[in-house]
Amino acid sequence: MYLPENVVNVLSDRHGITINNHRSVSGGSINHAYLISTNKGQLFLKYNPSAPHDFFEKEALGLHALKSSGTSLRIPDVIAVGNAATGTPGFLLMEYIEEGRSGNSYTFGAELAKLHQTRGEYFGFDTDNYIGSLPQQNEKYRDWIDFFREKRIAPQLRMAFDSGRLSKNLDVSWKRLSNELENLMPACKPSLLHGDLWGGNYLFDAAGTAVLIDPAVYYGHPEVDLAFSKMFGGFSEDFYRGYESVTPLEPGFRDRVPVFNMYPLLVHVNLFGGHYASQFERFLRSW
Ligand code: ADP
């Protein structure tokens, strides 16, 4: 597939990287992705001419935050980032991770639990970023429930009301559920999260180590990542056993999963509408 000339030029002029050949990689939901063979070895390139200017910078910051936690999960090294506002096209160049046939899910779960032991002083993050292609607000809060209400659910709900994807009269049901959140969610300290942990955002490398990709990091409730992992069927039982070997789940987790997952579900409503909107509506009206 076609590799944009302006990206090729930036890589060569600013980073001394010349591309011998490339092939496109499928699996991403938003960006064009390529395995490129270069004078510096095999690398992985993501590119999107219509993404917001700082889109890939924010992704790189997220990868950096995960890596800086000292986690034993593998996080790809970032080699170069292009911000469209500075005159370069938006792209992200990373080390290429060769995918293995299988991996150690138990260790993945255990290491995720350890990653969640990386604490912040606040809920939120130093900078806003993106979830999928949508903006994610990360203003710092001391209280998890306030953060969840005001920075996760409310902006997505407003977007869905404004676009007409959801009916505004759902607001009454949201208020009802919102008033229950203190009773539903156990208290927690702010944990470093991947933030978008569905099955497409990790892979196992050739050694069987889990690799985190495409994060939407912030400090939040650790159950956010676990709930997210169950959004499309769930990870293997070994993964959850591994997690619980480090941090046992608090009672009632199963019932909280759909409550935490209102956020990714709303993101899907705003990106795709359709049956996600009816699914969200059904869930909220059941409150
Ligand atoms: P998008 O941002 O478009 O969702 P992803 O970051 O999820 O794209 O990447 C798309 C696919 O490319 C992933 O499903 C994964 O299989 C593969 N991938 C992502 N990062 C790497 C990498 N560093 N090395 C090798 N393959 C990768």
PDB file of N, CA and C in Angstrom, residues 155-199:
ATOM      1  N   PRO A 155     -18.826  14.297  29.435  1.00  0.00           N
ATOM      2  CA  PRO A 155     -18.464  14.825  28.099  1.00  0.00           C
ATOM      3  C   PRO A 155     -18.931  13.915  26.957  1.00  0.00           C
ATOM      4  N   GLN A 156     -18.863  12.606  27.170  1.00  0.00           N
ATOM      5  CA  GLN A 156     -19.282  11.674  26.109  1.00  0.00           C
ATOM      6  C   GLN A 156     -20.796  11.693  25.944  1.00  0.00           C
ATOM      7  N   LEU A 157     -21.484  11.826  27.094  1.00  0.00           N
ATOM      8  CA  LEU A 157     -22.950  11.863  27.049  1.00  0.00           C
ATOM      9  C   LEU A 157     -23.407  13.133  26.316  1.00  0.00           C
ATOM     10  N   ARG A 158     -22.745  14.248  26.644  1.00  0.00           N
ATOM     11  CA  ARG A 158     -23.084  15.524  25.986  1.00  0.00           C
ATOM     12  C   ARG A 158     -22.882  15.407  24.470  1.00  0.00           C
ATOM     13  N   MET A 159     -21.758  14.793  24.092  1.00  0.00           N
ATOM     14  CA  MET A 159     -21.462  14.632  22.659  1.00  0.00           C
ATOM     15  C   MET A 159     -22.565  13.806  21.978  1.00  0.00           C
ATOM     16  N   ALA A 160     -22.996  12.750  22.658  1.00  0.00           N
ATOM     17  CA  ALA A 160     -24.023  11.873  22.072  1.00  0.00           C
ATOM     18  C   ALA A 160     -25.385  12.571  22.019  1.00  0.00           C
ATOM     19  N   PHE A 161     -25.685  13.393  23.026  1.00  0.00           N
ATOM     20  CA  PHE A 161     -26.947  14.166  23.003  1.00  0.00           C
ATOM     21  C   PHE A 161     -26.893  15.184  21.862  1.00  0.00           C
ATOM     22  N   ASP A 162     -25.757  15.886  21.775  1.00  0.00           N
ATOM     23  CA  ASP A 162     -25.640  16.964  20.767  1.00  0.00           C
ATOM     24  C   ASP A 162     -25.739  16.410  19.338  1.00  0.00           C
ATOM     25  N   SER A 163     -25.187  15.220  19.130  1.00  0.00           N
ATOM     26  CA  SER A 163     -25.221  14.659  17.770  1.00  0.00           C
ATOM     27  C   SER A 163     -26.540  13.946  17.488  1.00  0.00           C
ATOM     28  N   GLY A 164     -27.369  13.786  18.535  1.00  0.00           N
ATOM     29  CA  GLY A 164     -28.649  13.103  18.368  1.00  0.00           C
ATOM     30  C   GLY A 164     -28.512  11.581  18.395  1.00  0.00           C
ATOM     31  N   ARG A 165     -27.322  11.085  18.739  1.00  0.00           N
ATOM     32  CA  ARG A 165     -27.152   9.627  18.777  1.00  0.00           C
ATOM     33  C   ARG A 165     -27.857   9.028  19.985  1.00  0.00           C
ATOM     34  N   LEU A 166     -27.999   9.836  21.035  1.00  0.00           N
ATOM     35  CA  LEU A 166     -28.773   9.393  22.202  1.00  0.00           C
ATOM     36  C   LEU A 166     -29.841  10.434  22.505  1.00  0.00           C
ATOM     37  N   SER A 167     -30.951   9.950  23.034  1.00  0.00           N
ATOM     38  CA  SER A 167     -32.052  10.866  23.370  1.00  0.00           C
ATOM     39  C   SER A 167     -31.743  11.590  24.684  1.00  0.00           C
ATOM     40  N   LYS A 168     -32.010  12.902  24.701  1.00  0.00           N
ATOM     41  CA  LYS A 168     -31.677  13.701  25.887  1.00  0.00           C
ATOM     42  C   LYS A 168     -32.451  13.256  27.116  1.00  0.00           C
ATOM     43  N   ASN A 169     -33.577  12.570  26.921  1.00  0.00           N
ATOM     44  CA  ASN A 169     -34.335  12.176  28.118  1.00  0.00           C
ATOM     45  C   ASN A 169     -33.645  11.039  28.895  1.00  0.00           C
ATOM     46  N   LEU A 170     -32.526  10.527  28.347  1.00  0.00           N
ATOM     47  CA  LEU A 170     -31.739   9.546  29.102  1.00  0.00           C
ATOM     48  C   LEU A 170     -31.023  10.183  30.293  1.00  0.00           C
ATOM     49  N   ASP A 171     -30.987  11.504  30.262  1.00  0.00           N
ATOM     50  CA  ASP A 171     -30.286  12.227  31.329  1.00  0.00           C
ATOM     51  C   ASP A 171     -30.867  11.891  32.710  1.00  0.00           C
ATOM     52  N   VAL A 172     -32.181  11.662  32.766  1.00  0.00           N
ATOM     53  CA  VAL A 172     -32.831  11.335  34.041  1.00  0.00           C
ATOM     54  C   VAL A 172     -32.274  10.010  34.574  1.00  0.00           C
ATOM     55  N   SER A 173     -32.144   9.027  33.684  1.00  0.00           N
ATOM     56  CA  SER A 173     -31.609   7.718  34.101  1.00  0.00           C
ATOM     57  C   SER A 173     -30.152   7.857  34.527  1.00  0.00           C
ATOM     58  N   TRP A 174     -29.392   8.657  33.779  1.00  0.00           N
ATOM     59  CA  TRP A 174     -27.984   8.871  34.153  1.00  0.00           C
ATOM     60  C   TRP A 174     -27.894   9.496  35.543  1.00  0.00           C
ATOM     61  N   LYS A 175     -28.756  10.493  35.830  1.00  0.00           N
ATOM     62  CA  LYS A 175     -28.728  11.141  37.159  1.00  0.00           C
ATOM     63  C   LYS A 175     -29.002  10.097  38.243  1.00  0.00           C
ATOM     64  N   ARG A 176     -29.939   9.199  37.959  1.00  0.00           N
ATOM     65  CA  ARG A 176     -30.287   8.175  38.950  1.00  0.00           C
ATOM     66  C   ARG A 176     -29.074   7.274  39.229  1.00  0.00           C
ATOM     67  N   LEU A 177     -28.440   6.824  38.181  1.00  0.00           N
ATOM     68  CA  LEU A 177     -27.255   5.966  38.348  1.00  0.00           C
ATOM     69  C   LEU A 177     -26.105   6.750  38.982  1.00  0.00           C
ATOM     70  N   SER A 178     -25.949   7.969  38.529  1.00  0.00           N
ATOM     71  CA  SER A 178     -24.872   8.817  39.040  1.00  0.00           C
ATOM     72  C   SER A 178     -24.948   8.959  40.561  1.00  0.00           C
ATOM     73  N   ASN A 179     -26.167   9.052  41.072  1.00  0.00           N
ATOM     74  CA  ASN A 179     -26.343   9.189  42.522  1.00  0.00           C
ATOM     75  C   ASN A 179     -25.995   7.919  43.283  1.00  0.00           C
ATOM     76  N   GLU A 180     -25.901   6.818  42.572  1.00  0.00           N
ATOM     77  CA  GLU A 180     -25.586   5.524  43.212  1.00  0.00           C
ATOM     78  C   GLU A 180     -24.093   5.215  43.199  1.00  0.00           C
ATOM     79  N   LEU A 181     -23.319   6.017  42.448  1.00  0.00           N
ATOM     80  CA  LEU A 181     -21.922   5.627  42.212  1.00  0.00           C
ATOM     81  C   LEU A 181     -21.116   5.455  43.495  1.00  0.00           C
ATOM     82  N   GLU A 182     -21.370   6.335  44.470  1.00  0.00           N
ATOM     83  CA  GLU A 182     -20.617   6.229  45.733  1.00  0.00           C
ATOM     84  C   GLU A 182     -20.846   4.872  46.393  1.00  0.00           C
ATOM     85  N   ASN A 183     -22.064   4.328  46.240  1.00  0.00           N
ATOM     86  CA  ASN A 183     -22.360   3.020  46.845  1.00  0.00           C
ATOM     87  C   ASN A 183     -21.799   1.871  46.019  1.00  0.00           C
ATOM     88  N   LEU A 184     -21.618   2.123  44.714  1.00  0.00           N
ATOM     89  CA  LEU A 184     -21.219   1.033  43.822  1.00  0.00           C
ATOM     90  C   LEU A 184     -19.715   0.813  43.761  1.00  0.00           C
ATOM     91  N   MET A 185     -18.973   1.921  43.708  1.00  0.00           N
ATOM     92  CA  MET A 185     -17.538   1.792  43.427  1.00  0.00           C
ATOM     93  C   MET A 185     -16.728   1.870  44.712  1.00  0.00           C
ATOM     94  N   PRO A 186     -15.913   0.858  44.982  1.00  0.00           N
ATOM     95  CA  PRO A 186     -15.110   0.914  46.200  1.00  0.00           C
ATOM     96  C   PRO A 186     -14.064   2.032  46.105  1.00  0.00           C
ATOM     97  N   ALA A 187     -13.706   2.570  47.271  1.00  0.00           N
ATOM     98  CA  ALA A 187     -12.693   3.644  47.289  1.00  0.00           C
ATOM     99  C   ALA A 187     -11.390   3.092  46.717  1.00  0.00           C
ATOM    100  N   CYS A 188     -10.582   3.965  46.128  1.00  0.00           N
ATOM    101  CA  CYS A 188      -9.308   3.501  45.561  1.00  0.00           C
ATOM    102  C   CYS A 188      -8.332   4.659  45.525  1.00  0.00           C
ATOM    103  N   LYS A 189      -7.064   4.274  45.369  1.00  0.00           N
ATOM    104  CA  LYS A 189      -6.035   5.293  45.129  1.00  0.00           C
ATOM    105  C   LYS A 189      -5.856   5.422  43.628  1.00  0.00           C
ATOM    106  N   PRO A 190      -5.394   6.577  43.139  1.00  0.00           N
ATOM    107  CA  PRO A 190      -5.221   6.722  41.682  1.00  0.00           C
ATOM    108  C   PRO A 190      -4.131   5.794  41.151  1.00  0.00           C
ATOM    109  N   SER A 191      -4.519   4.894  40.241  1.00  0.00           N
ATOM    110  CA  SER A 191      -3.603   3.909  39.656  1.00  0.00           C
ATOM    111  C   SER A 191      -3.311   4.269  38.212  1.00  0.00           C
ATOM    112  N   LEU A 192      -2.077   4.047  37.792  1.00  0.00           N
ATOM    113  CA  LEU A 192      -1.755   4.249  36.374  1.00  0.00           C
ATOM    114  C   LEU A 192      -2.468   3.186  35.546  1.00  0.00           C
ATOM    115  N   LEU A 193      -3.245   3.635  34.554  1.00  0.00           N
ATOM    116  CA  LEU A 193      -4.049   2.733  33.727  1.00  0.00           C
ATOM    117  C   LEU A 193      -3.555   2.745  32.291  1.00  0.00           C
ATOM    118  N   HIS A 194      -3.767   1.618  31.602  1.00  0.00           N
ATOM    119  CA  HIS A 194      -3.605   1.636  30.149  1.00  0.00           C
ATOM    120  C   HIS A 194      -4.696   2.502  29.556  1.00  0.00           C
ATOM    121  N   GLY A 195      -5.911   2.300  30.020  1.00  0.00           N
ATOM    122  CA  GLY A 195      -7.011   3.198  29.665  1.00  0.00           C
ATOM    123  C   GLY A 195      -7.841   2.783  28.449  1.00  0.00           C
ATOM    124  N   ASP A 196      -7.335   1.830  27.660  1.00  0.00           N
ATOM    125  CA  ASP A 196      -8.091   1.391  26.464  1.00  0.00           C
ATOM    126  C   ASP A 196      -7.788  -0.087  26.244  1.00  0.00           C
ATOM    127  N   LEU A 197      -7.899  -0.854  27.337  1.00  0.00           N
ATOM    128  CA  LEU A 197      -7.359  -2.216  27.330  1.00  0.00           C
ATOM    129  C   LEU A 197      -8.361  -3.241  26.799  1.00  0.00           C
ATOM    130  N   TRP A 198      -8.656  -3.161  25.522  1.00  0.00           N
ATOM    131  CA  TRP A 198      -9.444  -4.231  24.898  1.00  0.00           C
ATOM    132  C   TRP A 198      -8.463  -5.169  24.187  1.00  0.00           C
ATOM    133  N   GLY A 199      -8.987  -6.281  23.643  1.00  0.00           N
ATOM    134  CA  GLY A 199      -8.117  -7.321  23.093  1.00  0.00           C
ATOM    135  C   GLY A 199      -7.218  -6.870  21.954  1.00  0.00           C
TER     136      GLY A 199
END
